[in-house]
Amino acid sequence: MIVSFENRLLQFIGIMAIFMAIIVVLFPFFWIFLESVKPPSLGGRPDIWRFELSWENWSEVLLNSSVPLNIMNSFFIAFITVVISLICGAPAAYAFSRFRGFQGARYSILAAEMMPPAILILPLFLILYKLELIDSRIGVVTAHLTFVIPVITWFLIGFFDEVPKDLEDQAMIDGYTRFQAFYKVILPVVRPGLGAAAVFGFVLSWNDLFYSLLLTGAGSRTLPVAIASFWTFRGIELGKMAVAILIAVIPVLILSYFIQKHLIKGIGGSGVKY
Amino acid sequence: MGQVTFKNVSKSFGSTNIIDGMNLEVHNSEFLVLLGPSGCGKSTTLRLLAGLETVSSGTISINGRDVTELEPRERDIAMVFQNYALYPTMTVAQNLGFGLKAKQIPPKLIKEKVNEIAYLLGLTHLLNRKPNALSGGQQQRVAIGRAIVRKPKVFLFDEPLSNLDANLRLEMRAEIMKLHREIGATTIFVTHDQEEAMAMADRIVIMDNGSIEQIGTPTEIYFQPKTFMVAGFIGNPSMNFIKGKISNKMEISMPIGRIKINALLNLGEDIEVGIRPEKIKLADSKSKSTEIKVTVLVTYVELLGPRAVVKMKHESGQELTSVIEHDEIESYKVGTEINISLASQALHFFPKN
């Protein structure tokens, strides 16, 4: 293939643009990483680039802080939130996909999503307080369900829309109830969607700061809250904070990579098709 | 096996009537074809019988048992869908055995039955494949296998051949007929392809706008169409229609001429006169009172292998289409005028609507 000079130039400019974009996106991560391996004595000095490598921040955070417990909390909360959200969201999404009586119902889930969380926090706080669930992981799970269930439901509608209705009709003729058809035939077909929705919901819960900040205490504190708490009255412990940030970000990056293909389909695929 | 009865069955979605007071009796072991243009309600009829849609009024019974309110799984029917609806996450063997599993038949017996059906349909070497690794014809075979393995009372086919290419369609058509002869189960087959209907059916039900136009054997439907719709729908190329008026008690006048017929008609009534393309012949020198001789201009000749379709135009503007044998083609030259004859016994009369 003969490639003209102009095409080559365009290609070169394109590649350079992508490079720039990558640098812009990745530089903060690189900078946070540098911050995490600076000696604590240089902490809070982002302008210093030459220093001796030190793992002190890492060992301090991993061995002598509450961060491991916070990771466990975050993991537990995100996991339980996702499991409950899938159990509720998958049948809901299936119903929204198959029974199209009132189109507005479909969009009402989005409306729930668009409400500022501040509206819910007061009633949630009061209810959890009465139930003595403040500073408990279950309390945070309850709060997270308010935004993860709608997202997962919305996310899955597009996947169910793509499964031909004939499949469950066939299963019902083959001798199964609609619910059996749903979980024996339809759910296995949308498994990639369930996986992607699970990861998406997990990341949402994992990253949440607002509810966790207000509903947790020492025992149930999540990782984002822990990151924020390195901002103390003595100043920002930037090195330790950097370590915690990296720990928080890495699973998100890895998971996002695996679901990127389905992520776009899930977010974009729930639109009106008819 | 199964006898199916529709009694006054209606189905409406909102204010739209899909099926309108349908009465239909499907005999035991019969191969019944529902035929009609798209949107005529034939697939809905099938789905009503399967229990996938609920009837608005009327009753459906299978072997005398009222199944109107029953779930699909309680009706003992099997259905083959247009897109085959194979379970994509299961292997061929699992697809075939899925219906048996619902009946809680022991796995060993399921395996035996699946193997038996697979052998019957030539699927044995494909049992461990997933549906997406099969060709269209193989998928079709699995869908049929999945239906017959359960030995249901009634088989329903919803345009199962329309996604196949022409050759495969003929092959599968023959195979379905063969299976029907062997198994002898009552079969209801929906199609919009009249050739398929003619070739396969014991009886054909022609539907239009949610109601039955005519029920009959393929021969009856073709040679004695009862309504204008049936006459126009069946046959390819379709029947010629000429507007006419009853001018005398036993005579009809049309733009192309008058003809005497042996039937009493209502004077002054406007009617549609139909004649099948293959019934339009070249006129010979003898003149009979029971035929019209017409001079027409040949406008178009289309050769279709052994036969040809000829389009002709009368000076009144009336267009006619005829089908001729290949050896007659010399007599039909585009741009020339020819004499044709329409025999009265080949004419069909329909009240004008």
mmCIF file of C-alpha atoms in Angstrom, chain A residues 164-178 180 184-185 188-189 191, chain B residues 47 50 52 72-73 77-79 81 83 85-89 98-99 101-102 146 150:
data_model
loop_
_atom_site.group_PDB
_atom_site.id
_atom_site.type_symbol
_atom_site.label_atom_id
_atom_site.label_comp_id
_atom_site.label_asym_id
_atom_site.label_seq_id
_atom_site.Cartn_x
_atom_site.Cartn_y
_atom_site.Cartn_z
ATOM 1 C CA PRO A 164 -35.117 -12.501 21.654
ATOM 2 C CA LYS A 165 -38.432 -12.990 23.393
ATOM 3 C CA ASP A 166 -38.813 -16.278 21.541
ATOM 4 C CA LEU A 167 -36.237 -17.819 23.870
ATOM 5 C CA GLU A 168 -38.387 -17.590 26.971
ATOM 6 C CA ASP A 169 -41.504 -18.401 24.935
ATOM 7 C CA GLN A 170 -39.742 -21.568 23.831
ATOM 8 C CA ALA A 171 -38.756 -22.409 27.394
ATOM 9 C CA MET A 172 -42.320 -21.864 28.605
ATOM 10 C CA ILE A 173 -43.610 -24.165 25.865
ATOM 11 C CA ASP A 174 -40.881 -26.646 26.806
ATOM 12 C CA GLY A 175 -42.503 -26.971 30.203
ATOM 13 C CA TYR A 176 -41.107 -24.215 32.409
ATOM 14 C CA THR A 177 -42.699 -21.310 34.237
ATOM 15 C CA ARG A 178 -41.762 -17.780 33.245
ATOM 16 C CA GLN A 180 -37.780 -20.756 35.478
ATOM 17 C CA LYS A 184 -32.530 -21.113 33.409
ATOM 18 C CA VAL A 185 -32.482 -19.633 29.926
ATOM 19 C CA PRO A 188 -27.201 -17.434 31.323
ATOM 20 C CA VAL A 189 -27.546 -15.588 28.019
ATOM 21 C CA ARG A 191 -24.123 -13.421 31.807
ATOM 22 C CA ARG B 47 -49.396 -17.918 19.761
ATOM 23 C CA ALA B 50 -49.533 -22.035 22.344
ATOM 24 C CA LEU B 52 -48.093 -17.233 24.636
ATOM 25 C CA PRO B 72 -48.060 -22.848 27.713
ATOM 26 C CA ARG B 73 -46.291 -25.587 29.668
ATOM 27 C CA ILE B 77 -47.662 -28.607 22.498
ATOM 28 C CA ALA B 78 -44.329 -27.969 20.823
ATOM 29 C CA MET B 79 -43.409 -25.002 18.712
ATOM 30 C CA PHE B 81 -39.999 -20.523 15.893
ATOM 31 C CA ASN B 83 -35.538 -17.814 14.341
ATOM 32 C CA ALA B 85 -34.987 -19.920 19.404
ATOM 33 C CA LEU B 86 -32.233 -22.377 20.307
ATOM 34 C CA TYR B 87 -30.823 -21.805 23.776
ATOM 35 C CA PRO B 88 -27.471 -20.220 22.943
ATOM 36 C CA THR B 89 -25.699 -21.235 26.140
ATOM 37 C CA PHE B 98 -34.297 -29.348 27.966
ATOM 38 C CA GLY B 99 -38.007 -30.047 27.548
ATOM 39 C CA LYS B 101 -35.771 -32.252 31.915
ATOM 40 C CA ALA B 102 -38.821 -30.165 32.765
ATOM 41 C CA ARG B 146 -36.434 -30.352 20.246
ATOM 42 C CA ARG B 150 -41.264 -34.478 23.698
#
